[in-house]
Amino acid sequence: MVRKEIEKLLKQASEKLSIDGQVSVSFSSLPGLCDYQSNSVFALAKASGQNPYDLANKIVEAVEPTELFTFEVARPAFINIKLTQKGYNHFAEALFKDKRCGVKKISNQKVLLDYGGANVAKALHVGHLRSPIIGEALKRLYKFLGEEVISDVHLGDWGLQMGLTELQLYEDGKLDYYFSGKGAEPKLTLEMLNEAYPKASARKNVDEEFKRKADEWTLKIQNKEKPYYQIYQKIREVSVKEIKKHYGELGAEFDLWLGESDADEYINKALGIIENKGLSRISDGAVVVDVAVEGENIPIPKKSEDEVQRYKNPMPPAILKKYNGGALYATTDIATILMRNTEIGGLNRIEYIVDARQKNHFVQVFRVCKMAEISPSDQELIHIGYGTMNGSDGKPFKTRSGDTIKLEDIINMLIDKASEKLKSNGVEYDRKLALQIGVAAMKFGDLSNNVGKDYVFDLDKFLSFEGKTGPYLQYTVCRINSVLNKAQAEGGQINIESDEEKEIIKNILKLNSSYEIAYKEKSLNNLCLASYDLASAFSTFYNNHKILTEKDERKKASYISLLKLVKKALTQALDVLAIEVPEKM
Ligand code: ARG
């Protein structure tokens, strides 16, 4: 809000001088010197053929007198702006009074967010960790900034893993009841699935006959044949229950619990549209769509950061039907876009929060949808590809024996490590609290990196109660709560006096502008860092001022209000990041 106000004043001043052009203001890059700065005069001077330094002075002289700011020209032609004492008080009060702490809504688009993406019948693993973390935070960010957001978990439930799992269960004699009517109906358990899928998945790589049969079973499920489809539904139910539990623990909430299978009736519709437009052709018995464009180089996903980037050309065709008529990953994604545009409609954007290594898949899917007009031309289809979560060795995070880690193990690890930490601080075991802290640590450790970058999962570092961590932010809010509880006093007029208080206000203003940055970058790192900066500005203030024992009642009341303001700004940011604040820690 401050930046906009200063921009307005400078714009009016330049218009008075009949100077046309954009005036923009940013936070100062030299905070010791001033609070805000404008570098726009260079361009304005160039456009109007004037000496930049002279023009800067003329503009500053023409600024409408104000008690909130001071303006100063610095060579060669910067305008430096400082908030006055009155300015600080004015904006502190405005932030305090505003329900949203001064954060403005900036968009009213309707958006569908596709994140989560867990696979039915397969154990949830670490690869499905970043999507719910990032997706949940982006959803909350978009909503907070005024958008209508619908979240869909889009379960992977219509692929080969179903045929593989069922066939393996069958061969292990677990499905006799359904095929020969022998014995009692078996109770399908998670343990059975967790055993069957990895076994089958390994087998398909070495046993071609088994793979062919699994394809056949998958097709039977997709064709909803008895009893294949009925067994599948039971498997799905067991799996989904587990997925709901884990996503719930991570604080990811979905409006729609749909999966690939829910778009089934749109598969043929989509294929019909594509065929009618003459976009598809048959290749080796499969239905494919050529999506390559002239001269493009497609980066081949790297296996590690230090590998050289290789390219292939052109983009391979999207395969929409297998040799045996079965649907594939791209098919269900295209059908799902058709379903969303038919049943929900009015979507300005559809965004996918999925591993960056699936980039080519989304390029293919999006191109087919645009070519076939399954997605209207003004609808944005966006893949937000996140980087890999690596272990300390810089390779994708695995167990010591080299297996992928199950999500359940990660969650237990978070609880254990957070409990240890709490114990060393003299807090007795409390699962809920440990989960809140552990999840916060992991989320902040994740979200404070640019979304596209790989990062190292270092739980010990993430769990520290000091520094740029989730627990530190939680701890800061708890500390404020405890002071407010002890003070048992209403706040009063905010009167910003010390540098520490000024820093708090500046950091709230910075935090406020970081929402828009996060929105534009589709990455929450800026918001995370700005939250940390505010928490740390608060700590400095707190360490240098006695609040509870302050004798001057007026001062004390101002401190209390300032604390409430910091609490509101921080909780608001943590809520967007989907980080819960415990009562105590
Ligand atoms: N199930 C997929 C996987 O495990 C992720 C799904 C992402 N969403 C999508 N619409 N393709 O890789």
XYZ file of C-alpha atoms and ligand atoms in Angstrom:
597
model
C 0.000 0.000 0.000
C 2.876 2.359 0.701
C 4.548 1.722 -2.606
C 1.351 2.471 -4.493
C 0.873 5.684 -2.540
C 4.386 6.890 -3.335
C 3.988 5.916 -6.966
C 0.807 7.970 -7.087
C 2.529 11.053 -5.663
C 5.455 10.787 -8.093
C 3.165 10.155 -11.010
C 1.097 13.238 -10.188
C 4.285 15.273 -9.879
C 5.596 14.148 -13.252
C 2.233 14.792 -14.874
C 2.304 18.335 -13.480
C 5.537 18.744 -15.437
C 3.851 17.218 -18.499
C 6.158 14.224 -18.343
C 4.592 11.051 -19.554
C 5.717 7.543 -18.670
C 5.707 4.879 -16.046
C 6.814 5.660 -12.517
C 7.633 2.740 -10.317
C 8.836 2.473 -6.765
C 10.584 -0.403 -5.029
C 11.900 -1.211 -1.603
C 15.249 0.406 -1.046
C 18.292 -1.594 -1.999
C 20.210 0.463 0.588
C 17.958 0.254 3.643
C 20.354 2.397 5.724
C 19.845 5.282 3.323
C 16.128 5.242 2.638
C 13.034 3.026 2.781
C 11.925 3.154 -0.832
C 13.473 4.246 -4.086
C 12.466 5.076 -7.602
C 14.775 4.488 -10.552
C 12.240 5.623 -13.111
C 13.658 9.084 -13.794
C 16.356 7.740 -16.122
C 13.763 6.475 -18.567
C 11.539 9.533 -18.175
C 14.486 11.834 -18.842
C 15.546 9.895 -21.888
C 12.056 9.966 -23.353
C 11.696 13.699 -22.829
C 15.285 14.605 -23.702
C 16.118 16.140 -20.335
C 19.020 15.951 -17.954
C 18.140 13.127 -15.543
C 19.456 14.774 -12.383
C 17.604 18.025 -13.131
C 14.411 16.197 -13.920
C 14.612 14.187 -10.694
C 14.907 17.449 -8.753
C 12.022 19.017 -10.628
C 9.814 16.010 -9.928
C 10.664 16.014 -6.231
C 9.896 19.739 -6.026
C 6.565 19.168 -7.736
C 5.466 16.461 -5.296
C 2.310 17.403 -3.407
C 3.343 18.290 0.163
C 2.863 15.294 2.454
C 3.560 14.524 6.084
C 4.022 10.821 5.427
C 7.204 10.806 3.335
C 10.337 12.737 2.537
C 11.805 12.745 -0.977
C 15.426 13.265 -1.851
C 17.406 13.101 -5.068
C 20.638 11.137 -5.176
C 23.043 11.262 -8.087
C 22.882 10.329 -10.863
C 19.051 10.462 -10.762
C 17.591 8.282 -8.049
C 14.735 9.414 -5.899
C 15.097 8.197 -2.336
C 12.038 8.105 -0.143
C 11.768 7.803 3.598
C 8.766 7.294 5.782
C 8.422 10.013 8.402
C 7.490 9.323 12.011
C 3.942 10.325 11.103
C 4.133 8.043 8.085
C 5.091 5.046 10.199
C 2.268 5.673 12.618
C -0.208 6.236 9.848
C 0.618 2.986 8.050
C 0.957 0.945 11.239
C -2.540 2.020 12.181
C -3.864 1.259 8.702
C -2.306 -2.227 8.753
C -3.651 -2.857 12.224
C -7.189 -1.828 11.320
C -7.359 -3.774 8.093
C -8.873 -7.257 8.310
C -6.292 -8.599 5.849
C -3.426 -6.660 7.336
C -3.202 -4.568 4.194
C -2.977 -7.357 1.614
C -5.126 -6.549 -1.425
C -6.996 -9.009 -3.630
C -5.516 -8.965 -7.120
C -7.406 -11.457 -9.262
C -10.835 -12.989 -9.622
C -10.032 -15.800 -12.023
C -11.511 -19.262 -11.713
C -8.816 -21.885 -11.417
C -8.607 -25.636 -11.134
C -5.569 -26.948 -9.279
C -4.517 -30.514 -9.916
C -2.168 -31.703 -7.180
C -1.600 -34.681 -4.945
C -1.701 -37.261 -7.708
C -1.180 -40.319 -5.527
C -1.539 -43.678 -7.238
C -4.083 -46.253 -6.235
C -2.630 -49.664 -5.351
C 0.888 -48.297 -5.032
C 2.228 -47.231 -1.667
C 2.495 -43.469 -1.380
C 6.109 -42.526 -1.604
C 8.331 -39.533 -1.249
C 7.727 -38.527 -4.862
C 4.190 -37.631 -3.817
C 5.300 -35.367 -1.030
C 6.086 -32.102 -2.758
C 2.878 -31.921 -4.766
C 0.480 -31.739 -1.787
C 2.798 -29.322 0.025
C 3.185 -26.895 -2.870
C -0.326 -27.406 -4.198
C -2.014 -26.713 -0.883
C -0.011 -23.514 -0.404
C -0.663 -22.272 -3.950
C -4.351 -23.017 -3.559
C -4.500 -20.956 -0.391
C -2.456 -18.171 -1.963
C -4.745 -17.939 -4.994
C -7.849 -17.970 -2.825
C -6.436 -15.367 -0.490
C -5.702 -13.102 -3.442
C -9.289 -13.316 -4.630
C -9.494 -16.281 -6.969
C -12.068 -19.027 -7.044
C -10.060 -22.226 -6.726
C -11.170 -25.824 -7.064
C -8.685 -28.470 -5.975
C -8.671 -31.976 -7.398
C -6.425 -34.767 -6.091
C -6.493 -36.538 -9.476
C -5.578 -39.997 -8.267
C -3.653 -42.276 -10.577
C -6.249 -45.007 -10.754
C -6.672 -46.055 -14.381
C -3.275 -47.388 -15.364
C -1.232 -50.532 -15.651
C -0.588 -50.706 -11.895
C -4.166 -51.942 -11.418
C -3.789 -54.827 -13.824
C -0.404 -55.673 -12.346
C -1.674 -55.672 -8.773
C -4.785 -57.659 -9.527
C -2.964 -60.247 -11.606
C -0.369 -60.732 -8.880
C -3.061 -61.140 -6.219
C -4.783 -63.633 -8.482
C -1.620 -65.656 -9.049
C -0.951 -65.660 -5.325
C -4.341 -67.328 -4.877
C -5.934 -64.394 -3.112
C -8.783 -63.841 -5.575
C -10.119 -67.389 -5.968
C -13.447 -66.423 -4.493
C -14.171 -64.074 -7.386
C -13.140 -66.451 -10.155
C -14.106 -69.899 -8.946
C -16.511 -68.987 -6.154
C -14.368 -71.004 -3.732
C -14.183 -70.024 -0.079
C -15.273 -66.786 1.486
C -14.902 -63.342 0.031
C -11.371 -62.201 0.948
C -10.743 -59.001 2.820
C -8.344 -57.014 0.703
C -5.900 -55.197 2.926
C -3.331 -52.526 2.440
C -0.598 -54.995 3.337
C -1.730 -57.253 0.502
C -1.535 -54.368 -1.950
C 1.807 -53.191 -0.642
C 3.170 -56.647 -1.233
C 1.523 -57.389 -4.570
C 2.363 -54.235 -6.505
C 6.154 -54.118 -6.013
C 6.348 -57.830 -6.752
C 4.374 -57.454 -9.981
C 6.167 -54.294 -10.978
C 9.554 -56.036 -10.763
C 8.205 -59.065 -12.604
C 6.867 -57.119 -15.557
C 10.407 -56.012 -16.415
C 11.701 -59.547 -16.769
C 8.634 -61.589 -17.666
C 7.135 -60.546 -20.976
C 4.206 -62.932 -20.783
C 3.292 -61.555 -17.378
C 3.454 -57.997 -18.715
C 1.207 -58.893 -21.660
C -1.275 -60.492 -19.319
C -1.226 -57.485 -17.014
C -2.014 -55.281 -20.036
C -4.953 -57.553 -20.732
C -6.202 -57.356 -17.154
C -5.823 -53.588 -17.179
C -7.940 -53.405 -20.307
C -10.579 -55.623 -18.708
C -10.741 -53.283 -15.750
C -10.953 -50.276 -18.071
C -13.768 -52.017 -19.937
C -15.457 -52.561 -16.571
C -15.643 -56.335 -17.035
C -16.781 -58.554 -14.186
C -15.208 -59.452 -11.774
C -12.079 -57.468 -12.740
C -13.700 -54.085 -12.303
C -15.448 -55.059 -9.048
C -12.149 -56.216 -7.537
C -10.534 -53.027 -8.745
C -13.174 -50.971 -6.953
C -12.340 -52.737 -3.704
C -8.622 -52.145 -4.206
C -9.330 -48.501 -4.904
C -11.355 -48.144 -1.749
C -8.621 -49.577 0.467
C -6.014 -47.381 -1.189
C -8.002 -44.175 -1.115
C -8.662 -44.554 2.591
C -4.928 -44.694 3.182
C -4.217 -41.772 0.855
C -6.838 -39.650 2.618
C -5.251 -40.374 5.944
C -1.753 -39.362 4.828
C -2.789 -36.283 2.903
C -4.876 -35.302 5.908
C -1.818 -35.530 8.151
C 0.047 -33.283 5.739
C -2.800 -30.781 5.879
C -3.736 -31.092 2.196
C -7.453 -30.626 1.586
C -9.178 -31.353 -1.703
C -12.552 -30.234 -3.017
C -12.644 -33.120 -5.454
C -11.452 -36.628 -4.780
C -11.547 -37.657 -8.417
C -9.155 -39.843 -10.301
C -8.212 -40.769 -13.839
C -11.018 -43.342 -13.800
C -13.650 -40.644 -13.337
C -12.874 -39.248 -16.765
C -13.464 -42.646 -18.350
C -16.657 -41.686 -20.153
C -14.835 -38.718 -21.659
C -12.089 -40.851 -23.170
C -14.095 -41.871 -26.206
C -15.586 -38.397 -26.528
C -12.126 -36.869 -26.540
C -10.790 -39.441 -28.985
C -13.800 -38.744 -31.229
C -13.104 -35.011 -31.265
C -9.437 -35.611 -32.004
C -10.184 -38.065 -34.785
C -12.863 -35.849 -36.346
C -10.389 -33.025 -36.544
C -8.023 -35.370 -38.377
C -5.371 -35.032 -35.722
C -4.718 -38.689 -34.974
C -3.133 -41.515 -36.924
C -2.476 -45.210 -36.357
C 1.079 -46.285 -35.661
C 1.886 -49.957 -34.952
C -1.733 -50.465 -33.921
C -1.643 -47.541 -31.491
C -3.516 -44.237 -31.846
C -1.108 -41.312 -31.789
C -1.184 -37.546 -32.298
C 1.832 -35.714 -33.677
C 2.497 -32.683 -31.566
C 6.023 -31.733 -32.560
C 6.689 -28.229 -33.827
C 9.399 -27.099 -36.199
C 12.902 -26.860 -34.846
C 12.282 -27.325 -31.158
C 14.791 -28.867 -28.855
C 13.327 -30.905 -26.072
C 15.467 -31.166 -22.982
C 15.863 -34.768 -21.863
C 15.332 -34.912 -18.085
C 18.651 -35.107 -16.272
C 19.263 -37.872 -13.772
C 21.327 -35.610 -11.563
C 22.021 -31.873 -11.328
C 25.584 -32.124 -12.645
C 24.779 -34.182 -15.720
C 25.081 -32.198 -18.981
C 21.772 -31.217 -20.525
C 20.951 -33.289 -23.611
C 18.203 -32.658 -26.105
C 16.067 -34.619 -28.460
C 14.115 -33.444 -31.425
C 11.322 -33.593 -32.221
C 8.822 -34.036 -29.415
C 7.520 -37.603 -29.729
C 3.852 -38.085 -30.618
C 1.319 -38.404 -27.799
C 0.069 -41.999 -27.583
C -3.632 -42.055 -26.813
C -4.452 -45.711 -27.292
C -2.213 -48.705 -26.787
C -1.770 -51.517 -29.304
C -4.557 -53.356 -27.450
C -6.892 -50.360 -27.244
C -6.076 -49.516 -23.635
C -5.995 -45.918 -22.448
C -2.752 -44.327 -21.285
C -1.644 -41.553 -18.962
C -1.959 -38.873 -21.661
C -5.405 -40.163 -22.637
C -6.833 -39.825 -19.157
C -5.309 -36.369 -18.740
C -6.847 -35.165 -22.009
C -10.204 -36.727 -21.120
C -10.016 -35.074 -17.706
C -9.542 -31.639 -19.285
C -12.597 -32.297 -21.440
C -14.525 -33.378 -18.342
C -13.460 -30.310 -16.356
C -14.399 -27.959 -19.169
C -17.733 -29.700 -19.660
C -18.799 -30.227 -16.072
C -17.174 -27.317 -14.262
C -16.653 -24.781 -17.019
C -15.535 -21.166 -16.943
C -12.006 -22.128 -15.917
C -9.466 -19.444 -16.738
C -6.573 -21.674 -15.764
C -5.863 -25.303 -15.027
C -2.625 -25.787 -13.152
C -0.794 -29.036 -12.463
C 1.624 -29.306 -9.592
C 3.620 -32.295 -10.745
C 7.276 -33.374 -10.780
C 9.308 -31.377 -13.316
C 10.400 -34.644 -14.919
C 6.902 -34.988 -16.357
C 7.393 -31.851 -18.449
C 7.145 -33.583 -21.812
C 3.988 -35.389 -20.833
C 2.269 -32.085 -20.125
C 3.602 -30.451 -23.266
C 2.023 -33.301 -25.245
C -1.271 -33.215 -23.349
C -1.606 -29.430 -23.583
C -0.772 -29.354 -27.277
C -3.337 -32.019 -28.099
C -5.999 -30.161 -26.082
C -5.272 -26.866 -27.829
C -5.137 -28.450 -31.302
C -8.429 -30.243 -30.708
C -9.986 -27.214 -28.980
C -10.758 -29.357 -25.966
C -9.247 -26.432 -24.097
C -10.493 -23.019 -25.296
C -7.748 -20.816 -26.693
C -7.983 -18.313 -23.828
C -7.622 -20.968 -21.138
C -4.176 -21.269 -19.623
C -2.882 -24.798 -19.093
C 0.111 -24.672 -16.799
C 2.470 -27.305 -15.497
C 4.220 -26.155 -12.344
C 7.085 -28.616 -12.362
C 8.816 -29.030 -9.046
C 12.386 -30.152 -8.549
C 13.521 -33.326 -6.865
C 13.839 -33.760 -3.143
C 17.362 -35.066 -2.702
C 19.205 -36.762 0.138
C 22.444 -35.363 1.546
C 24.315 -37.200 -1.240
C 22.589 -34.970 -3.816
C 20.664 -37.926 -5.260
C 16.898 -38.451 -5.025
C 15.980 -39.174 -1.417
C 16.023 -42.931 -0.790
C 16.277 -45.364 2.100
C 19.685 -46.604 3.080
C 19.149 -49.757 1.061
C 18.316 -47.647 -1.980
C 14.556 -48.167 -2.018
C 12.161 -45.282 -2.421
C 10.856 -44.152 0.931
C 7.202 -44.561 1.739
C 5.297 -41.480 2.734
C 4.248 -43.193 5.924
C 7.892 -43.635 6.910
C 8.561 -39.972 6.261
C 5.639 -38.953 8.434
C 6.859 -41.231 11.230
C 10.331 -39.822 10.853
C 8.962 -36.271 11.189
C 7.110 -37.224 14.351
C 10.103 -39.028 15.870
C 12.584 -36.269 15.173
C 10.246 -33.523 16.336
C 9.525 -35.509 19.504
C 13.244 -35.818 20.201
C 13.605 -32.095 19.777
C 10.666 -31.394 22.077
C 12.000 -33.817 24.646
C 15.320 -32.018 24.736
C 13.321 -28.842 25.438
C 11.558 -30.582 28.327
C 8.209 -31.141 26.579
C 6.680 -34.574 27.035
C 5.609 -36.757 24.103
C 2.600 -35.423 22.249
C 1.971 -36.913 18.821
C -0.227 -34.114 17.559
C 2.249 -31.437 18.545
C 5.177 -33.388 17.122
C 3.304 -33.843 13.850
C 2.480 -30.127 13.679
C 6.104 -29.202 14.205
C 7.514 -31.921 11.970
C 5.168 -31.071 9.113
C 5.890 -27.367 9.512
C 9.609 -28.083 9.356
C 9.268 -30.103 6.189
C 6.891 -27.660 4.514
C 8.959 -24.597 5.204
C 12.137 -26.459 4.192
C 10.426 -27.275 0.929
C 8.569 -24.053 0.179
C 11.480 -21.756 0.949
C 13.197 -23.002 -2.211
C 12.223 -21.916 -5.659
C 9.678 -24.475 -6.747
C 11.566 -25.660 -9.828
C 14.841 -26.286 -8.018
C 16.029 -29.541 -6.498
C 16.731 -29.291 -2.801
C 18.310 -31.342 -0.047
C 15.961 -32.835 2.496
C 17.832 -32.104 5.709
C 15.384 -32.719 8.476
C 17.770 -31.816 11.296
C 18.304 -28.407 9.762
C 14.606 -27.944 8.969
C 13.674 -28.760 12.567
C 15.893 -26.181 14.199
C 14.054 -23.730 16.418
C 16.334 -20.984 15.181
C 17.009 -19.643 11.717
C 14.940 -19.919 8.572
C 12.702 -22.779 9.609
C 9.048 -23.581 10.084
C 9.428 -24.294 13.815
C 11.097 -20.906 14.314
C 8.059 -19.181 12.822
C 5.694 -21.289 14.896
C 7.763 -20.509 17.942
C 7.623 -16.781 17.222
C 3.821 -16.803 17.142
C 3.703 -18.902 20.336
C 5.995 -16.425 22.028
C 3.762 -13.509 21.021
C 0.735 -15.409 22.285
C 2.378 -16.005 25.604
C 3.251 -12.311 26.034
C -0.260 -11.277 25.074
C -1.696 -13.752 27.557
C 0.500 -12.511 30.338
C -0.130 -8.854 29.566
C -3.887 -9.235 29.852
C -4.188 -5.692 28.546
C -5.905 -4.134 25.592
C -3.668 -2.441 23.107
C -3.862 1.207 22.194
C -2.775 3.671 19.582
C 0.374 2.445 17.835
C 3.232 4.853 18.144
C 6.308 3.768 16.245
C 9.429 5.174 17.866
C 12.487 2.955 17.842
C 14.332 1.611 14.825
C 13.286 -1.896 15.838
C 9.642 -0.928 15.597
C 10.231 0.713 12.231
C 11.858 -2.483 11.014
C 8.764 -4.425 11.999
C 6.482 -2.162 9.986
C 8.800 -2.251 6.984
C 8.924 -6.019 7.142
C 5.159 -6.300 7.265
C 4.968 -4.110 4.171
C 7.559 -6.327 2.497
C 5.703 -9.439 3.507
C 2.551 -7.958 2.012
C 4.195 -7.354 -1.314
C 5.628 -10.853 -1.340
C 2.165 -12.348 -1.862
C 2.010 -10.801 -5.289
C 5.555 -11.924 -6.066
C 4.664 -15.475 -5.036
C 1.556 -15.272 -7.190
C 3.500 -14.163 -10.237
C 6.337 -16.631 -9.742
C 4.023 -19.495 -8.747
C 6.546 -20.249 -6.054
C 6.319 -19.511 -2.352
C 9.966 -18.925 -1.541
C 9.591 -15.173 -1.377
C 6.670 -15.393 1.015
C 8.635 -17.816 3.218
C 11.650 -15.554 3.395
C 9.582 -12.436 4.051
C 7.789 -14.278 6.888
C 11.124 -15.201 8.354
C 12.398 -11.623 8.056
C 9.367 -10.356 9.928
C 9.796 -12.978 12.659
C 13.413 -12.040 12.993
C 12.619 -8.285 13.096
C 10.176 -9.086 15.853
C 12.813 -11.029 17.814
C 15.207 -8.096 17.661
C 12.493 -5.793 18.931
C 11.502 -8.253 21.647
C 15.057 -8.681 22.874
C 15.579 -4.938 23.171
C 12.326 -3.852 24.721
C 10.661 -4.747 27.970
C 7.016 -5.128 27.186
C 5.354 -6.536 30.262
C 7.274 -4.362 32.685
C 7.003 -1.140 30.678
C 5.931 1.622 33.097
C 4.655 4.076 30.508
C 1.072 2.871 29.970
C 0.786 4.586 26.600
C 3.957 2.916 25.392
C 2.902 -0.448 26.705
C -0.450 -0.202 24.958
C 1.320 0.624 21.698
C 3.613 -2.411 22.117
C 0.645 -4.676 22.717
C -1.009 -3.489 19.522
C 2.223 -3.917 17.629
C 2.483 -7.488 18.893
C -1.059 -8.167 17.793
C -0.232 -6.764 14.395
C 2.851 -8.969 13.998
C 0.864 -11.972 15.117
C -1.858 -11.245 12.594
C 0.578 -10.749 9.724
C 2.544 -13.888 10.565
C -0.461 -16.121 11.129
C -1.943 -14.904 7.892
C 1.226 -15.872 6.013
C 1.535 -19.223 7.785
C -2.056 -19.961 6.967
C -1.313 -19.452 3.275
C 1.693 -21.755 3.602
C -0.634 -24.253 5.322
C 1.587 -24.304 8.382
C -0.339 -24.734 11.620
C 0.593 -22.885 14.750
C 0.499 -25.004 17.919
C -0.970 -23.612 21.130
C 2.338 -24.022 22.897
C 5.761 -25.384 22.102
N -0.292 -40.118 -10.674
C 0.744 -39.351 -11.285
C 2.106 -39.870 -10.842
O 2.221 -40.526 -9.840
C 0.645 -37.901 -10.969
C -0.614 -37.245 -11.443
C -0.433 -35.804 -11.743
N -1.604 -35.165 -12.315
C -1.981 -35.288 -13.570
N -3.098 -34.730 -13.957
N -1.272 -35.959 -14.452
O 3.085 -39.599 -11.488
